[in-house]
Amino acid sequence: MIVQKTIQDKLQQRFQTDYLNVENESHNHAVPPNSETHFKVTIVTEEFEGLRLIMRHRLVNELLAKELAGPVHALAIHTYTPIQWAEKNQTSPNSAQCLGGGK
């Protein structure tokens, strides 16, 4: 859980979040048990107000550049303002099922 905690800590330190969930989805992929390679991040903050989706994702990607260059193979990012989060009934979409690696 080292990579997951690192991602969560970095996001919490950078953003004033209303909601943050970092989910390790590696078990859904063809990787060894206990891997930390595939993550889904859902982050809700007023700091995203007025920012286009691409800018929100860039902020997250830049913050996690070290992890993305190393152990993290895939990162699903879901970014919302508090109003958008409420409109989504406080849920983010499910990730697609892995189709590779013979799983």
Coordinates of N, CA and C in Angstrom, one line a residue:
M1 N 0.8 -1.2 0.0 CA 0.0 0.0 0.0 C 0.9 1.3 0.0
I2 N 2.1 1.1 -0.3 CA 3.0 2.3 -0.3 C 2.7 3.3 -1.4
V3 N 2.5 2.8 -2.6 CA 2.2 3.7 -3.8 C 0.9 4.4 -3.6
Q4 N -0.1 3.6 -3.1 CA -1.5 4.1 -2.9 C -1.4 5.3 -1.9
K5 N -0.7 5.0 -0.8 CA -0.6 6.0 0.3 C 0.1 7.3 -0.2
T6 N 1.2 7.1 -1.0 CA 1.9 8.2 -1.6 C 1.0 9.0 -2.4
I7 N 0.3 8.4 -3.3 CA -0.7 9.2 -4.2 C -1.7 9.9 -3.3
Q8 N -2.2 9.3 -2.3 CA -3.2 9.9 -1.5 C -2.6 11.1 -0.7
D9 N -1.4 10.9 -0.2 CA -0.8 12.0 0.6 C -0.4 13.2 -0.3
K10 N 0.1 12.9 -1.5 CA 0.4 14.0 -2.4 C -0.8 14.8 -2.8
L11 N -1.9 14.1 -3.1 CA -3.2 14.8 -3.4 C -3.7 15.6 -2.3
Q12 N -3.7 15.1 -1.1 CA -4.2 15.8 0.1 C -3.3 17.0 0.4
Q13 N -2.1 16.9 0.2 CA -1.2 18.0 0.5 C -1.3 19.1 -0.5
R14 N -1.6 18.8 -1.7 CA -1.7 19.8 -2.8 C -3.1 20.5 -2.9
F15 N -4.2 19.7 -2.7 CA -5.5 20.2 -2.8 C -6.3 20.2 -1.5
Q16 N -7.2 21.2 -1.4 CA -8.1 21.2 -0.2 C -9.3 20.4 -0.7
T17 N -9.4 19.2 -0.4 CA -10.5 18.3 -0.9 C -11.7 18.2 -0.1
D18 N -12.9 18.2 -0.8 CA -14.1 17.9 -0.2 C -14.3 16.3 -0.1
Y19 N -13.7 15.7 -1.1 CA -13.7 14.2 -1.1 C -12.5 13.8 -1.9
L20 N -11.9 12.7 -1.4 CA -10.8 12.1 -2.1 C -10.8 10.6 -1.9
N21 N -10.7 9.8 -3.1 CA -10.7 8.4 -3.0 C -9.6 7.9 -4.0
V22 N -8.6 7.2 -3.4 CA -7.6 6.6 -4.3 C -7.8 5.1 -4.1
E23 N -8.2 4.5 -5.3 CA -8.5 3.0 -5.3 C -7.5 2.3 -6.1
N24 N -6.9 1.2 -5.5 CA -6.0 0.4 -6.2 C -6.8 -0.7 -7.0
E25 N -6.8 -0.6 -8.3 CA -7.5 -1.5 -9.1 C -6.6 -2.5 -9.8
S26 N -5.5 -2.7 -9.3 CA -4.5 -3.6 -9.9 C -5.0 -5.0 -9.9
H27 N -5.8 -5.4 -8.9 CA -6.4 -6.8 -8.9 C -7.3 -7.1 -10.1
N28 N -7.7 -6.1 -10.8 CA -8.6 -6.3 -12.0 C -7.8 -6.5 -13.2
H29 N -6.5 -6.6 -13.1 CA -5.6 -6.6 -14.3 C -4.6 -7.8 -14.1
A30 N -4.0 -8.1 -15.2 CA -3.0 -9.3 -15.3 C -1.7 -8.9 -14.7
V31 N -1.7 -8.7 -13.4 CA -0.4 -8.4 -12.7 C -0.3 -9.3 -11.5
P32 N 0.9 -9.4 -10.9 CA 1.1 -10.3 -9.7 C 0.2 -9.8 -8.5
P33 N -0.1 -10.7 -7.6 CA -0.9 -10.3 -6.5 C -0.2 -9.2 -5.7
N34 N -1.0 -8.3 -5.1 CA -0.5 -7.2 -4.2 C 0.2 -6.2 -5.0
S35 N 0.0 -6.1 -6.3 CA 0.6 -5.1 -7.2 C 0.0 -3.7 -6.9
E36 N 0.7 -2.7 -7.2 CA 0.2 -1.3 -7.1 C 0.6 -0.6 -8.4
T37 N -0.2 -1.0 -9.5 CA 0.1 -0.5 -10.8 C -1.0 0.2 -11.5
H38 N -2.2 0.0 -11.1 CA -3.4 0.5 -11.7 C -4.3 1.2 -10.6
F39 N -4.5 2.5 -10.8 CA -5.3 3.2 -9.8 C -6.4 4.0 -10.4
K40 N -7.4 4.3 -9.6 CA -8.5 5.2 -9.9 C -8.6 6.3 -8.8
V41 N -8.5 7.5 -9.2 CA -8.5 8.6 -8.3 C -9.8 9.4 -8.6
T42 N -10.5 9.7 -7.5 CA -11.7 10.6 -7.6 C -11.4 11.7 -6.6
I43 N -11.4 12.9 -7.1 CA -11.1 14.1 -6.3 C -12.1 15.2 -6.5
V44 N -12.6 15.7 -5.4 CA -13.6 16.8 -5.4 C -13.0 18.0 -4.7
T45 N -12.9 19.1 -5.3 CA -12.4 20.3 -4.7 C -12.9 21.6 -5.4
E46 N -13.1 22.6 -4.7 CA -13.5 23.9 -5.3 C -12.4 24.5 -6.1
E47 N -11.1 24.0 -6.0 CA -10.0 24.5 -6.8 C -10.2 24.1 -8.2
F48 N -11.1 23.2 -8.6 CA -11.3 22.9 -10.0 C -12.3 23.8 -10.6
E49 N -13.0 24.6 -9.8 CA -14.0 25.6 -10.4 C -13.3 26.4 -11.5
G50 N -13.9 26.5 -12.6 CA -13.5 27.3 -13.7 C -12.4 26.7 -14.5
L51 N -11.9 25.5 -14.2 CA -10.8 24.8 -14.9 C -11.5 23.8 -15.9
R52 N -11.0 23.8 -17.1 CA -11.4 22.7 -18.0 C -10.9 21.4 -17.5
L53 N -11.6 20.3 -18.0 CA -11.2 19.0 -17.6 C -9.7 18.7 -17.8
I54 N -9.2 19.1 -19.0 CA -7.8 18.8 -19.4 C -6.9 19.5 -18.4
M55 N -7.2 20.7 -17.9 CA -6.3 21.4 -16.9 C -6.4 20.6 -15.6
R56 N -7.5 20.2 -15.2 CA -7.6 19.4 -13.9 C -6.7 18.2 -14.0
H57 N -6.8 17.5 -15.1 CA -6.0 16.2 -15.2 C -4.6 16.6 -15.3
R58 N -4.2 17.6 -16.0 CA -2.8 18.0 -16.0 C -2.2 18.3 -14.6
L59 N -3.0 19.0 -13.8 CA -2.6 19.2 -12.4 C -2.3 17.9 -11.7
V60 N -3.2 17.0 -11.8 CA -3.0 15.7 -11.1 C -1.8 14.9 -11.7
N61 N -1.7 14.9 -13.1 CA -0.6 14.2 -13.7 C 0.7 14.8 -13.4
E62 N 0.8 16.1 -13.3 CA 2.1 16.7 -13.0 C 2.5 16.4 -11.5
L63 N 1.5 16.4 -10.7 CA 1.8 16.2 -9.2 C 2.3 14.7 -9.1
L64 N 1.7 13.8 -9.9 CA 2.1 12.4 -9.7 C 3.1 11.9 -10.8
A65 N 3.8 12.8 -11.4 CA 4.7 12.5 -12.5 C 5.7 11.4 -12.1
K66 N 6.2 11.4 -10.9 CA 7.2 10.4 -10.4 C 6.6 9.0 -10.4
E67 N 5.4 9.0 -9.9 CA 4.7 7.7 -9.8 C 4.3 7.1 -11.2
L68 N 3.9 8.1 -12.0 CA 3.5 7.7 -13.4 C 4.8 7.2 -14.2
A69 N 5.9 7.7 -13.9 CA 7.1 7.4 -14.5 C 7.7 6.1 -14.0
G70 N 7.2 5.6 -12.9 CA 7.7 4.4 -12.2 C 6.7 3.3 -12.1
P71 N 6.2 3.1 -10.9 CA 5.4 2.0 -10.6 C 3.9 2.0 -11.2
V72 N 3.4 3.2 -11.4 CA 2.0 3.3 -11.9 C 1.9 3.1 -13.4
H73 N 1.2 2.1 -13.8 CA 1.0 1.8 -15.2 C -0.2 2.6 -15.8
A74 N -1.3 2.7 -15.0 CA -2.5 3.3 -15.4 C -3.1 4.1 -14.3
L75 N -3.7 5.2 -14.6 CA -4.3 6.1 -13.6 C -5.6 6.7 -14.2
A76 N -6.7 6.2 -13.7 CA -8.0 6.8 -14.1 C -8.3 8.0 -13.2
I77 N -8.5 9.1 -13.8 CA -8.7 10.4 -13.0 C -10.1 10.9 -13.2
H78 N -10.8 11.1 -12.1 CA -12.2 11.7 -12.1 C -12.1 12.9 -11.2
T79 N -12.3 14.1 -11.8 CA -12.2 15.4 -11.1 C -13.5 16.1 -11.1
Y80 N -13.9 16.6 -10.0 CA -15.2 17.3 -9.9 C -15.1 18.5 -8.9
T81 N -15.9 19.5 -9.2 CA -16.2 20.6 -8.2 C -17.2 20.0 -7.3
P82 N -17.4 20.6 -6.1 CA -18.5 20.1 -5.2 C -19.9 20.1 -5.9
I83 N -20.2 21.1 -6.7 CA -21.5 21.1 -7.3 C -21.6 20.0 -8.3
Q84 N -20.6 19.7 -9.1 CA -20.6 18.6 -10.1 C -20.7 17.3 -9.4
W85 N -20.0 17.2 -8.2 CA -20.1 15.9 -7.4 C -21.5 15.7 -6.9
A86 N -22.1 16.7 -6.5 CA -23.5 16.5 -6.0 C -24.4 16.1 -7.2
E87 N -24.2 16.7 -8.3 CA -25.0 16.4 -9.5 C -24.8 14.9 -9.9
K88 N -23.6 14.4 -9.7 CA -23.3 13.0 -10.0 C -23.8 12.0 -8.9
N89 N -24.5 12.6 -7.9 CA -24.9 11.7 -6.8 C -23.8 11.1 -6.0
Q90 N -22.7 11.9 -6.0 CA -21.5 11.5 -5.3 C -20.9 10.1 -5.7
T91 N -20.9 9.9 -7.0 CA -20.4 8.7 -7.5 C -19.5 9.0 -8.8
S92 N -18.5 8.2 -8.9 CA -17.7 8.3 -10.1 C -17.9 7.0 -10.9
P93 N -17.6 7.1 -12.2 CA -17.9 5.9 -13.1 C -17.0 4.7 -12.7
N94 N -17.5 3.5 -13.0 CA -16.7 2.3 -12.8 C -15.7 2.3 -13.9
S95 N -14.5 1.7 -13.6 CA -13.5 1.5 -14.6 C -13.8 0.4 -15.5
A96 N -13.3 0.5 -16.7 CA -13.5 -0.6 -17.7 C -12.8 -1.9 -17.2
Q97 N -13.3 -3.0 -17.6 CA -12.7 -4.3 -17.3 C -11.5 -4.5 -18.1
C98 N -10.5 -5.1 -17.5 CA -9.2 -5.4 -18.2 C -9.5 -6.5 -19.3
L99 N -9.0 -6.2 -20.5 CA -9.2 -7.1 -21.6 C -7.9 -7.8 -22.0
G100 N -6.8 -7.4 -21.4 CA -5.5 -7.8 -21.8 C -4.8 -8.8 -20.8
G101 N -3.7 -9.4 -21.2 CA -2.9 -10.2 -20.4 C -3.5 -11.6 -20.1
G102 N -4.6 -12.0 -20.9 CA -5.2 -13.3 -20.7 C -5.9 -13.4 -19.4
K103 N -6.3 -12.4 -18.8 CA -7.1 -12.4 -17.5 C -8.5 -12.7 -17.8

